[in-house]
Amino acid sequence: MSALGELGSLRKRKAGAAGKASKRDNLAGYLFLTPWLLGLFLITIGPMLASLYLSFTDYNLIQAPQWIGLENFTRMLSDERLHNSLRVTFTYVFVSVPLQLGLALLLAVVLDRGVRGMAFYRSIFYLPSLLGSSVAIAILWRQVFGTTGLLNQLLDVVGIHGKGWISDPSTALGTLVVLNVWTFGSPMVIFLAGLRQIPAMYYEAASVDGAGVLRRFFSITLPLLTPIVFFNLVLQIIHAFQSFTQAFVVSGGSGGPSDSTMFFTLYLYDRGFGNFDMGYASAMAWFLLVIIGVFTAANFFLSKYWVFYDD
């Protein structure tokens, strides 16, 4: 009995030591996670909850917030400038995102064919994605499409008299669309990675059957690449809805000319920091979140009809 008792006591001591070691490991893990947790609650969740509260208030950054319920949201129904900003934003998203993904896929297919110096081209093509959202590129874009900009100088060489592309309401938004299309590098790299995962035997079998380049692309490449297309589509739509810097710099913060570049985010900024109507701006921010959420949910729902997985 004494031997059994000593064995049981030894097991208890080992279990206790293991428990203490586990607690020490957990404590160490939480200590390492502390900076991230502080950032999550103080920088992300905290401001989000504060913004949600402010969306139901009348707040001008000076006086204390006054609770007004759903008034900020009902005001959106009669805000014509907000409606225009939605039209501008939807036009920007629906035009620029398909063009951007189409160009990215085209160049990815070309690079996947084994172009000499592919690493160099891949880096060069990816560079605009790193710089496209910067203030410097937006300023450069404003100079390129200005009345005396580089584009008009090139047109003058062939005898075409250009115009102020950014100062014309009919073309101002188009310059921002071109800027977003120009930042095709990130989806291109992802497309290229997806193309490298398609087995070569599929193309060999199709070639034996006499399938041409276009037939192989639409029958093999595109169906097998639909998960990557879906991934890029969701990311780029979210990114396009959040675009702000380009429109702010190119239009000088006014959304002009004639509100033709007044993105929803730019109008949100104008209401919050230009008119000090922070309650209304907070409501707009949550409305934008709902819009992005609806589009994302719709993409996931519709993906079952056109996205094909191996299983």
Backbone as numpy.savetxt, mean C-alpha at the origin, in Angstrom:
# Nx Ny Nz CAx CAy CAz Cx Cy Cz
10.33 -48.02 51.27 9.49 -46.82 51.27 10.36 -45.57 51.27
11.48 -45.61 52.00 12.36 -44.45 52.05 12.95 -44.15 50.68
13.29 -45.24 49.93 13.85 -45.03 48.59 12.81 -44.40 47.66
11.59 -44.89 47.78 10.52 -44.31 46.96 10.27 -42.85 47.35
10.35 -42.58 48.64 10.15 -41.20 49.10 11.23 -40.27 48.59
12.48 -40.76 48.62 13.57 -39.93 48.11 13.43 -39.70 46.61
12.97 -40.73 45.89 12.77 -40.58 44.44 11.69 -39.56 44.15
10.60 -39.62 44.92 9.53 -38.64 44.73 9.98 -37.23 45.07
10.77 -37.11 46.13 11.29 -35.79 46.51 12.22 -35.24 45.45
13.04 -36.13 44.85 13.95 -35.70 43.78 13.17 -35.21 42.57
12.11 -35.93 42.24 11.29 -35.52 41.10 10.63 -34.18 41.36
10.16 -33.95 42.58 9.56 -32.67 42.92 10.56 -31.53 42.80
11.82 -31.79 43.30 12.85 -30.75 43.21 13.18 -30.43 41.75
13.24 -31.50 40.92 13.52 -31.28 39.49 12.38 -30.51 38.83
11.14 -30.90 39.19 10.00 -30.19 38.61 9.99 -28.73 39.05
10.33 -28.50 40.33 10.38 -27.12 40.82 11.46 -26.32 40.12
12.64 -26.95 39.94 13.72 -26.25 39.24 13.35 -25.96 37.79
12.70 -26.93 37.14 12.27 -26.72 35.75 11.24 -25.59 35.66
10.33 -25.57 36.67 9.33 -24.51 36.69 9.96 -23.13 36.87
10.96 -23.05 37.76 11.64 -21.77 37.96 12.39 -21.34 36.70
13.02 -22.33 36.04 13.74 -22.01 34.80 12.79 -21.53 33.72
11.62 -22.18 33.66 10.62 -21.76 32.68 10.13 -20.35 32.96
9.92 -20.03 34.24 9.48 -18.68 34.60 10.55 -17.66 34.25
11.82 -18.02 34.50 12.90 -17.09 34.15 12.95 -16.86 32.65
12.77 -17.94 31.86 12.76 -17.80 30.39 11.60 -16.93 29.93
10.43 -17.16 30.53 9.27 -16.34 30.17 9.50 -14.87 30.51
10.09 -14.64 31.70 10.37 -13.27 32.10 11.35 -12.60 31.14
12.39 -13.37 30.75 13.35 -12.82 29.80 12.68 -12.50 28.46
11.79 -13.40 28.04 11.08 -13.15 26.79 10.23 -11.90 26.85
9.50 -11.72 27.96 8.67 -10.52 28.10 9.52 -9.25 28.19
10.70 -9.35 28.81 11.58 -8.19 28.88 12.05 -7.79 27.47
12.38 -8.78 26.65 12.79 -8.47 25.27 11.63 -7.93 24.45
10.41 -8.36 24.78 9.23 -7.89 24.05 8.72 -6.53 24.54
9.22 -6.06 25.68 8.72 -4.82 26.27 8.77 -3.63 25.32
9.89 -3.38 24.61 9.89 -2.23 23.67 8.81 -2.35 22.60
8.62 -3.56 22.06 7.59 -3.75 21.04 6.20 -3.56 21.63
5.96 -4.09 22.82 4.65 -3.95 23.46 4.35 -2.49 23.78
5.37 -1.75 24.25 5.17 -0.33 24.52 4.82 0.41 23.23
5.53 0.07 22.15 5.22 0.70 20.88 3.82 0.36 20.40
3.41 -0.91 20.59 2.09 -1.34 20.15 0.99 -0.59 20.88
1.11 -0.46 22.20 0.03 0.14 22.98 0.10 1.67 23.00
1.31 2.23 23.02 1.45 3.68 23.14 1.46 4.39 21.80
1.95 3.73 20.73 2.09 4.39 19.44 1.01 3.95 18.45
0.47 2.73 18.63 -0.51 2.23 17.66 -1.91 2.16 18.26
-2.11 1.27 19.24 -3.46 1.06 19.77 -3.98 2.29 20.50
-3.12 2.94 21.30 -3.55 4.12 22.04 -4.05 5.23 21.13
-3.25 5.67 20.15 -3.74 6.72 19.23 -4.97 6.29 18.43
-5.06 5.00 18.08 -6.24 4.54 17.35 -7.49 4.70 18.18
-7.43 4.31 19.45 -8.60 4.45 20.33 -8.93 5.92 20.57
-7.88 6.76 20.70 -8.12 8.19 20.87 -8.78 8.77 19.62
-8.32 8.34 18.44 -8.92 8.81 17.19 -10.37 8.37 17.08
-10.65 7.13 17.50 -12.03 6.65 17.46 -12.93 7.50 18.36
-12.44 7.85 19.52 -13.23 8.71 20.42 -13.43 10.10 19.81
-12.35 10.68 19.25 -12.43 12.02 18.68 -13.37 12.08 17.47
-13.55 10.95 16.78 -14.44 10.95 15.62 -15.89 11.22 16.00
-16.22 11.08 17.29 -17.57 11.36 17.76 -17.64 12.69 18.51
-16.63 13.53 18.31 -16.57 14.79 19.05 -16.34 15.97 18.11
-16.56 17.16 18.64 -16.18 18.41 17.98 -14.90 18.88 18.66
-13.77 18.78 17.95 -12.47 19.03 18.57 -11.64 19.88 17.62
-11.13 21.01 18.10 -10.37 21.94 17.27 -8.91 22.09 17.72
-8.41 21.16 18.51 -7.03 21.15 19.00 -6.76 22.19 20.09
-7.71 23.07 20.35 -7.51 24.12 21.36 -8.44 23.89 22.55
-9.72 23.77 22.24 -10.69 23.53 23.30 -10.84 22.03 23.54
-11.43 21.69 24.67 -11.65 20.29 25.00 -12.68 19.68 24.04
-12.53 18.40 23.71 -13.48 17.75 22.79 -14.91 17.77 23.36
-15.86 18.05 22.49 -17.28 18.06 22.87 -17.99 16.92 22.14
-18.62 16.04 22.89 -19.28 14.87 22.30 -20.47 15.30 21.44
-20.49 14.86 20.17 -21.58 15.20 19.26 -22.16 13.95 18.58
-21.75 12.78 19.01 -22.30 11.55 18.46 -21.90 11.31 17.01
-22.88 11.01 16.18 -22.63 10.66 14.78 -22.65 11.86 13.83
-22.62 13.06 14.39 -22.75 14.25 13.54 -21.63 14.35 12.51
-20.40 14.00 12.90 -19.28 14.06 11.95 -19.52 13.14 10.76
-20.07 11.98 11.02 -20.31 11.01 9.94 -21.48 11.44 9.05
-22.50 12.04 9.65 -23.63 12.51 8.84 -23.24 13.72 7.99
-22.28 14.51 8.47 -21.80 15.66 7.69 -21.17 15.21 6.37
-20.61 14.00 6.37 -19.96 13.51 5.15 -20.95 13.35 4.00
-22.22 13.12 4.34 -23.21 12.91 3.30 -23.46 14.17 2.47
-23.22 15.33 3.04 -23.47 16.59 2.33 -22.19 17.36 2.01
-21.05 16.75 2.24 -19.76 17.40 1.98 -19.35 17.15 0.54
-19.60 18.10 -0.35 -19.30 17.92 -1.77 -17.80 17.79 -2.02
-17.00 18.49 -1.24 -15.55 18.39 -1.45 -15.04 17.00 -1.06
-15.64 16.41 -0.05 -15.29 15.04 0.31 -15.69 14.08 -0.80
-16.88 14.28 -1.38 -17.33 13.42 -2.48 -16.37 13.52 -3.66
-15.90 14.74 -3.94 -14.94 14.91 -5.03 -13.63 14.19 -4.71
-13.19 14.28 -3.46 -11.95 13.60 -3.08 -12.07 12.09 -3.23
-13.26 11.56 -2.97 -13.48 10.13 -3.18 -13.41 9.78 -4.66
-14.01 10.62 -5.51 -13.94 10.37 -6.95 -12.50 10.40 -7.45
-11.75 11.37 -6.99 -10.34 11.48 -7.39 -9.55 10.27 -6.92
-9.78 9.86 -5.68 -9.04 8.73 -5.12 -9.40 7.43 -5.83
-10.68 7.19 -6.05 -11.10 5.97 -6.75 -10.54 5.93 -8.17
-10.56 7.07 -8.86 -9.99 7.12 -10.21 -8.51 6.78 -10.18
-7.82 7.35 -9.22 -6.38 7.10 -9.07 -6.10 5.61 -8.81
-6.88 5.02 -7.92 -6.66 3.61 -7.56 -7.00 2.69 -8.73
-8.17 2.89 -9.35 -8.63 1.98 -10.40 -7.83 2.10 -11.69
-7.16 3.23 -11.90 -6.36 3.39 -13.11 -4.90 3.01 -12.87
-4.33 3.51 -11.78 -2.89 3.34 -11.58 -2.51 1.92 -11.16
-3.32 1.29 -10.31 -2.95 -0.04 -9.81 -2.92 -1.10 -10.93
-3.95 -1.21 -11.79 -3.85 -2.18 -12.89 -2.69 -1.90 -13.83
-2.45 -0.62 -14.15 -1.33 -0.28 -15.03 0.00 -0.64 -14.38
0.12 -0.36 -13.09 1.35 -0.67 -12.38 1.62 -2.16 -12.35
0.59 -2.95 -12.01 0.77 -4.41 -11.94 1.01 -5.00 -13.32
0.35 -4.46 -14.34 0.57 -4.95 -15.70 2.00 -4.71 -16.15
2.52 -3.51 -15.90 3.91 -3.22 -16.28 4.88 -4.07 -15.47
4.60 -4.24 -14.18 5.48 -5.05 -13.34 5.53 -6.50 -13.82
4.37 -7.05 -14.18 4.32 -8.42 -14.66 5.04 -8.56 -16.00
4.85 -7.59 -16.89 5.51 -7.64 -18.20 7.03 -7.65 -18.05
7.56 -6.76 -17.23 9.01 -6.71 -17.05 9.53 -7.93 -16.31
8.74 -8.47 -15.39 9.15 -9.69 -14.69 9.26 -10.85 -15.67
8.32 -10.96 -16.59 8.38 -12.03 -17.60 9.60 -11.86 -18.48
9.90 -10.62 -18.86 11.08 -10.36 -19.70 12.36 -10.73 -18.96
12.47 -10.31 -17.71 13.68 -10.62 -16.94 13.79 -12.11 -16.65
12.67 -12.79 -16.55 12.71 -14.23 -16.26 13.22 -15.05 -17.43
13.32 -14.45 -18.60 13.78 -15.17 -19.77 15.30 -15.24 -19.83
15.97 -14.77 -18.78 17.41 -14.91 -18.71 18.18 -13.79 -19.39
17.76 -12.54 -19.14 18.45 -11.39 -19.71 19.82 -11.25 -19.06
20.83 -10.95 -19.87 22.18 -10.78 -19.34 22.21 -9.54 -18.43
22.86 -9.71 -17.28 22.90 -8.62 -16.31 21.59 -8.43 -15.58
20.86 -9.53 -15.35 19.54 -9.43 -14.75 19.59 -8.81 -13.36
20.63 -9.14 -12.58 20.73 -8.58 -11.23 20.81 -7.06 -11.27
21.51 -6.53 -12.26 21.62 -5.08 -12.41 20.27 -4.48 -12.77
19.57 -5.06 -13.75 18.27 -4.55 -14.16 17.25 -4.65 -13.03
17.32 -5.74 -12.29 16.38 -5.92 -11.19 16.57 -4.83 -10.14
17.82 -4.49 -9.86 18.10 -3.44 -8.88 17.65 -2.08 -9.39
17.90 -1.81 -10.68 17.52 -0.52 -11.25 16.00 -0.37 -11.27
15.30 -1.43 -11.66 13.85 -1.36 -11.72 13.22 -1.27 -10.33
13.90 -1.83 -9.32 13.36 -1.79 -7.97 13.56 -0.42 -7.32
14.54 0.33 -7.78 14.88 1.61 -7.16 13.72 2.58 -7.07
12.87 2.74 -8.12 11.74 3.68 -7.99 10.79 3.35 -6.85
10.65 2.07 -6.49 9.77 1.72 -5.38 10.29 2.26 -4.06
11.62 2.38 -3.96 12.21 2.92 -2.74 12.10 4.43 -2.66
12.10 5.09 -3.83 12.14 6.54 -3.86 10.82 7.19 -4.24
9.90 6.42 -4.81 8.68 6.99 -5.39 7.81 7.75 -4.43
7.81 7.38 -3.15 6.95 8.06 -2.16 7.67 9.18 -1.44
8.89 9.51 -1.86 9.68 10.52 -1.17 9.31 11.92 -1.63
9.61 12.89 -0.81 9.35 14.29 -1.16 10.23 14.71 -2.33
11.47 14.24 -2.35 12.40 14.63 -3.41 11.88 14.23 -4.78
11.36 13.01 -4.91 10.85 12.56 -6.20 9.60 13.34 -6.58
8.76 13.67 -5.60 7.57 14.46 -5.90 7.95 15.84 -6.42
8.98 16.44 -5.82 9.45 17.74 -6.31 10.02 17.60 -7.72
10.79 16.54 -7.94 11.33 16.29 -9.28 10.21 16.09 -10.29
9.16 15.39 -9.90 8.02 15.16 -10.79 7.33 16.46 -11.14
7.26 17.34 -10.17 6.65 18.65 -10.42 7.46 19.44 -11.44
8.77 19.30 -11.39 9.62 20.00 -12.35 9.53 19.37 -13.74
9.46 18.05 -13.79 9.42 17.36 -15.08 8.16 17.72 -15.85
7.02 17.79 -15.16 5.75 18.04 -15.83 5.30 19.50 -15.75
6.20 20.38 -15.34 5.88 21.79 -15.31 5.85 22.40 -16.71
5.48 23.68 -16.78 5.36 24.35 -18.07 6.69 24.37 -18.82
7.79 24.58 -18.11 9.12 24.57 -18.71 9.90 23.32 -18.32
9.19 22.25 -18.01 9.83 21.04 -17.53 10.46 20.21 -18.63
11.05 19.11 -18.21 11.77 18.23 -19.13 10.86 17.67 -20.21
9.62 17.30 -19.86 8.71 16.72 -20.85 8.43 17.71 -21.98
8.14 18.95 -21.64 7.87 19.95 -22.67 9.11 20.28 -23.49
10.27 20.21 -22.87 11.50 20.43 -23.62 11.72 19.34 -24.66
11.39 18.10 -24.29 11.50 17.01 -25.26 10.46 17.15 -26.37
9.26 17.60 -26.01 8.23 17.79 -27.03 8.59 18.92 -27.99
9.26 19.95 -27.47 9.68 21.05 -28.34 10.65 20.60 -29.41
11.45 19.57 -29.10 12.43 19.06 -30.06 11.73 18.53 -31.30
10.56 17.90 -31.12 9.82 17.33 -32.25 8.73 18.26 -32.74
8.78 19.52 -32.29 7.84 20.52 -32.79 6.48 20.53 -32.15
6.34 19.94 -30.98 5.05 19.92 -30.27 5.12 20.91 -29.12
4.17 21.80 -29.08 4.12 22.78 -28.00 3.36 22.19 -26.82
4.07 21.99 -25.73 3.47 21.38 -24.54 2.69 22.38 -23.71
2.24 21.94 -22.57 1.46 22.77 -21.66 1.89 22.47 -20.22
1.30 23.18 -19.30 1.56 22.90 -17.89 0.73 21.70 -17.46
1.33 20.54 -17.50 0.57 19.30 -17.25 0.03 19.26 -15.83
0.76 19.80 -14.90 0.31 19.79 -13.50 -0.69 20.90 -13.23
-0.60 22.00 -13.96 -1.51 23.13 -13.75 -2.81 22.99 -14.53
-2.96 21.93 -15.32 -4.18 21.69 -16.09 -5.03 20.65 -15.37
-6.27 20.98 -14.98 -7.11 20.01 -14.24 -7.34 18.70 -14.99
-7.29 18.74 -16.32 -7.55 17.53 -17.10 -6.38 16.56 -17.12
-5.18 17.01 -16.76 -3.99 16.15 -16.82 -3.25 16.05 -15.50
-3.60 16.87 -14.52 -2.85 16.88 -13.26 -2.89 15.51 -12.57
-4.07 14.92 -12.50 -4.18 13.61 -11.86 -3.41 12.56 -12.66
-3.38 12.69 -13.96 -2.65 11.73 -14.79 -1.17 11.70 -14.48
-0.60 12.85 -14.12 0.83 12.86 -13.76 1.08 12.05 -12.50
0.14 12.09 -11.55 0.28 11.29 -10.33 0.07 9.80 -10.62
-0.81 9.50 -11.57 -0.99 8.10 -11.98 0.30 7.57 -12.57
0.94 8.36 -13.43 2.21 7.95 -14.03 3.27 7.75 -12.96
3.28 8.62 -11.96 4.24 8.47 -10.86 4.04 7.17 -10.11
2.79 6.81 -9.85 2.53 5.55 -9.14 2.87 4.35 -10.01
2.57 4.41 -11.31 2.93 3.32 -12.21 4.45 3.16 -12.26
5.15 4.27 -12.20 6.61 4.25 -12.25 7.23 3.48 -11.08
6.51 3.39 -9.97 7.03 2.66 -8.80 6.60 1.20 -8.86
6.91 0.54 -9.97 6.50 -0.84 -10.19 7.51 -1.86 -9.65
8.60 -1.39 -9.10 9.70 -2.29 -8.75 9.35 -3.36 -7.74
8.64 -2.97 -6.68 8.33 -3.93 -5.62 7.45 -5.08 -6.12
6.31 -4.82 -6.78 5.53 -5.96 -7.31 6.27 -6.72 -8.39
7.17 -6.06 -9.14 7.93 -6.75 -10.17 8.84 -7.82 -9.57
9.51 -7.47 -8.47 10.40 -8.43 -7.81 9.60 -9.61 -7.27
8.41 -9.34 -6.73 7.57 -10.42 -6.21 7.08 -11.30 -7.36
6.68 -10.69 -8.48 6.29 -11.47 -9.66 7.45 -12.34 -10.15
8.64 -11.78 -10.16 9.81 -12.52 -10.64 10.09 -13.73 -9.75
9.93 -13.55 -8.43 10.11 -14.68 -7.52 9.06 -15.76 -7.78
7.82 -15.34 -8.07 6.78 -16.31 -8.38 7.03 -17.05 -9.68
7.54 -16.35 -10.69 7.83 -16.99 -11.97 8.91 -18.05 -11.83
9.86 -17.81 -10.93 10.93 -18.78 -10.73 10.44 -20.07 -10.08
9.24 -20.05 -9.50 8.70 -21.25 -8.85 7.85 -22.10 -9.78
7.61 -21.64 -11.00 6.80 -22.42 -11.96 7.69 -23.49 -12.60
7.35 -24.77 -12.50 8.20 -25.82 -13.07 8.36 -25.67 -14.58
9.58 -25.85 -15.05 9.87 -25.71 -16.48 9.20 -26.80 -17.31
8.88 -27.95 -16.66 8.31 -29.06 -17.43 6.95 -28.69 -18.03
6.24 -27.75 -17.40 4.95 -27.33 -17.96 5.14 -26.65 -19.30
6.14 -25.78 -19.36 6.41 -25.08 -20.62 6.94 -26.03 -21.69
7.75 -27.00 -21.26 8.28 -27.96 -22.22 7.15 -28.81 -22.82
6.22 -29.23 -21.97 5.10 -30.02 -22.47 4.22 -29.19 -23.40
4.02 -27.91 -23.06 3.21 -27.05 -23.91 3.89 -26.79 -25.25
5.21 -26.66 -25.23 5.94 -26.45 -26.48 5.84 -27.67 -27.38
5.89 -28.85 -26.79 5.76 -30.08 -27.56 4.38 -30.15 -28.22
3.37 -29.65 -27.51 2.01 -29.64 -28.07 1.79 -28.52 -29.07
2.80 -27.68 -29.27 2.70 -26.62 -30.26 2.15 -25.31 -29.75
2.10 -25.12 -28.43 1.58 -23.88 -27.87 2.57 -22.74 -28.08
2.07 -21.58 -28.51 2.92 -20.43 -28.72 3.19 -19.67 -27.43
3.88 -18.53 -27.55 4.26 -17.75 -26.37 3.03 -17.25 -25.62
2.07 -16.67 -26.35 0.87 -16.13 -25.70 0.04 -17.25 -25.07
-0.06 -18.36 -25.77 -0.85 -19.48 -25.23 -0.22 -20.01 -23.96
1.12 -20.10 -23.94 1.79 -20.58 -22.73 1.61 -19.59 -21.58
1.60 -18.30 -21.92 1.45 -17.30 -20.86 0.06 -17.37 -20.23
-0.98 -17.40 -21.07 -2.35 -17.37 -20.55 -2.82 -18.72 -20.02
-2.20 -19.81 -20.46 -2.63 -21.14 -20.02 -1.78 -21.70 -18.88
-0.55 -21.22 -18.74 0.35 -21.76 -17.72 0.79 -20.67 -16.74
1.44 -19.64 -17.28 2.05 -18.63 -16.41 1.02 -17.90 -15.57
0.02 -17.33 -16.22 -0.95 -16.51 -15.49 -1.77 -17.31 -14.47
-2.31 -18.49 -14.81 -3.06 -19.23 -13.78 -2.20 -19.61 -12.58
-0.95 -20.06 -12.83 -0.10 -20.45 -11.71 0.41 -19.25 -10.92
0.32 -18.07 -11.52 0.81 -16.87 -10.86 -0.32 -16.09 -10.16
-1.54 -16.57 -10.25 -2.65 -15.82 -9.66 -2.52 -15.58 -8.15
-1.95 -16.48 -7.34 -1.76 -16.13 -5.92 -0.85 -14.92 -5.74
0.18 -14.81 -6.59 1.08 -13.66 -6.50 0.37 -12.40 -6.99
-0.43 -12.53 -8.05 -1.21 -11.39 -8.54 -2.15 -10.90 -7.45
-2.80 -11.83 -6.78 -3.73 -11.47 -5.71 -3.00 -10.76 -4.57
-1.84 -11.27 -4.18 -1.05 -10.66 -3.11 -0.66 -9.23 -3.48
-0.13 -9.05 -4.67 0.27 -7.71 -5.12 -0.93 -6.78 -5.24
-2.05 -7.31 -5.72 -3.25 -6.49 -5.90 -3.73 -5.93 -4.57
-3.80 -6.76 -3.55 -4.26 -6.31 -2.24 -3.32 -5.24 -1.67
-2.01 -5.52 -1.74 -1.05 -4.57 -1.18 -1.07 -3.23 -1.91
-1.12 -3.27 -3.23 -1.05 -2.03 -4.00 -2.33 -1.22 -3.89
-3.48 -1.86 -3.76 -4.72 -1.12 -3.55 -4.68 -0.39 -2.21
-4.23 -1.07 -1.17 -4.12 -0.43 0.14 -3.15 0.74 0.07
-2.01 0.51 -0.59 -1.00 1.57 -0.71 -1.55 2.76 -1.50
-2.29 2.50 -2.56 -2.82 3.59 -3.39 -3.85 4.41 -2.62
-4.70 3.77 -1.84 -5.68 4.51 -1.05 -5.01 5.41 -0.01
-3.82 5.04 0.43 -3.12 5.81 1.46 -2.18 6.86 0.88
-2.12 6.99 -0.44 -1.20 7.94 -1.07 -1.49 9.36 -0.58
-0.42 10.08 -0.27 -0.57 11.43 0.25 0.56 12.36 -0.20
1.81 11.91 -0.02 2.96 12.78 -0.24 3.00 13.34 -1.65
2.75 12.47 -2.66 2.86 12.92 -4.04 1.88 14.05 -4.33
0.61 13.86 -3.93 -0.41 14.88 -4.20 -0.14 16.15 -3.40
0.33 16.01 -2.19 0.61 17.18 -1.34 1.71 18.03 -1.94
2.81 17.40 -2.37 3.95 18.16 -2.89 3.64 18.72 -4.27
3.09 17.88 -5.15 2.85 18.31 -6.52 1.84 19.46 -6.57
0.81 19.40 -5.73 -0.22 20.45 -5.74 0.07 21.57 -4.77
1.20 21.50 -4.07 1.50 22.51 -3.07 0.59 22.46 -1.87
0.02 21.29 -1.60 -0.86 21.11 -0.45 -2.29 21.56 -0.66
-2.61 22.04 -1.87 -3.95 22.57 -2.13 -4.88 21.57 -2.79
-4.31 20.49 -3.37 -5.13 19.54 -4.12 -5.54 20.06 -5.47
-4.96 21.17 -5.88 -5.32 21.79 -7.16 -4.59 21.18 -8.34
-4.90 21.67 -9.52 -5.85 22.77 -9.76 -7.31 22.29 -9.74
-8.19 23.12 -9.19 -9.63 22.83 -9.11 -9.91 21.49 -8.42
-9.14 21.21 -7.39 -9.30 19.97 -6.60 -9.13 18.70 -7.44
-8.44 18.79 -8.57 -8.27 17.62 -9.43 -7.30 16.61 -8.85
-6.47 17.01 -7.89 -5.55 16.08 -7.22 -5.84 16.00 -5.72
-7.06 16.34 -5.35 -7.44 16.32 -3.94 -7.75 14.88 -3.52
-6.72 14.14 -3.14 -6.92 12.80 -2.62 -7.68 12.86 -1.30
-8.28 11.74 -0.95 -9.02 11.68 0.31 -8.10 11.97 1.49
-6.90 11.43 1.45 -5.94 11.65 2.54 -5.53 13.11 2.61
-5.41 13.76 1.44 -5.03 15.17 1.43 -6.16 16.04 1.99
-7.40 15.70 1.66 -8.54 16.44 2.21 -8.64 16.20 3.72
-8.34 14.98 4.15 -8.33 14.67 5.58 -7.31 15.55 6.29
-6.13 15.66 5.71 -5.09 16.51 6.29 -5.53 17.97 6.33
-6.18 18.43 5.26 -6.62 19.81 5.19 -7.67 20.10 6.27
-8.59 19.16 6.48 -9.62 19.38 7.51 -9.00 19.35 8.91
-8.06 18.44 9.14 -7.51 18.30 10.48 -6.50 19.38 10.85
-5.53 19.64 9.95 -4.45 20.55 10.28 -4.56 21.90 9.58
-5.43 22.00 8.56 -5.65 23.29 7.91 -6.81 24.05 8.53
-7.89 23.32 8.85 -9.08 23.93 9.44 -9.24 23.61 10.92
-8.32 22.84 11.47 -8.35 22.46 12.90 -9.66 21.78 13.28
-10.22 21.06 12.34 -11.44 20.30 12.59 -11.04 18.84 12.80
-10.37 18.60 13.92 -9.77 17.29 14.14 -10.81 16.20 14.38
-11.95 16.55 14.92 -13.01 15.55 15.11 -13.49 15.01 13.77
-13.75 15.92 12.83 -14.20 15.52 11.50 -13.10 14.74 10.78
-11.85 15.18 10.92 -10.73 14.47 10.29 -10.59 13.05 10.85
-10.82 12.88 12.15 -10.76 11.54 12.75 -11.86 10.65 12.19
-13.05 11.22 12.01 -14.14 10.46 11.41 -13.80 10.06 9.98
-13.16 10.97 9.23 -12.74 10.65 7.87 -11.72 9.53 7.86
-10.81 9.55 8.84 -9.79 8.50 8.91 -10.43 7.13 9.12
-11.43 7.05 9.98 -12.10 5.78 10.20 -12.96 5.38 9.01
-13.49 6.38 8.30 -14.22 6.07 7.07 -13.28 5.48 6.02
-12.06 6.03 5.92 -11.07 5.49 5.00 -10.70 4.06 5.39
-10.59 3.81 6.68 -10.30 2.46 7.14 -11.39 1.49 6.71
-12.63 1.92 6.81 -13.76 1.08 6.38 -13.69 0.82 4.88
-13.37 1.86 4.09 -13.28 1.69 2.64 -12.21 0.68 2.29
-11.03 0.82 2.88 -9.94 -0.12 2.61 -10.32 -1.53 3.06
-10.98 -1.63 4.22 -11.41 -2.93 4.70 -12.41 -3.59 3.77
-13.34 -2.80 3.22 -14.34 -3.35 2.30 -13.66 -3.86 1.03
-12.75 -3.07 0.47 -12.06 -3.49 -0.75 -11.21 -4.73 -0.49
-10.56 -4.79 0.65 -9.74 -5.96 0.97 -10.61 -7.19 1.15
-11.72 -7.04 1.88 -12.63 -8.17 2.07 -13.22 -8.64 0.74
-13.56 -7.69 -0.13 -14.10 -8.05 -1.45 -13.07 -8.80 -2.28
-11.82 -8.38 -2.21 -10.76 -9.10 -2.93 -10.61 -10.53 -2.43
-10.66 -10.71 -1.13 -10.54 -12.06 -0.57 -11.75 -12.91 -0.95
-12.94 -12.30 -0.96 -14.13 -13.06 -1.33 -14.10 -13.47 -2.80
-13.71 -12.54 -3.67 -13.69 -12.82 -5.11 -12.51 -13.69 -5.52
-11.51 -13.77 -4.65 -10.31 -14.53 -5.03 -10.61 -16.01 -5.26
-11.65 -16.53 -4.65 -11.96 -17.95 -4.83 -12.43 -18.27 -6.25
-12.78 -17.22 -7.02 -13.25 -17.43 -8.38 -12.13 -17.32 -9.42
-10.98 -16.74 -9.04 -9.94 -16.58 -10.04 -8.53 -16.89 -9.56
-8.35 -17.12 -8.26 -7.03 -17.47 -7.74 -6.95 -18.98 -7.60
-5.90 -19.58 -8.16 -5.75 -21.02 -8.18 -4.51 -21.42 -7.38
-4.72 -22.33 -6.43 -3.63 -22.84 -5.61 -3.35 -24.29 -5.99
-2.21 -24.76 -5.55 -1.79 -26.13 -5.92 -2.75 -27.18 -5.39
-3.37 -26.88 -4.21 -4.24 -27.89 -3.62 -5.65 -27.79 -4.18
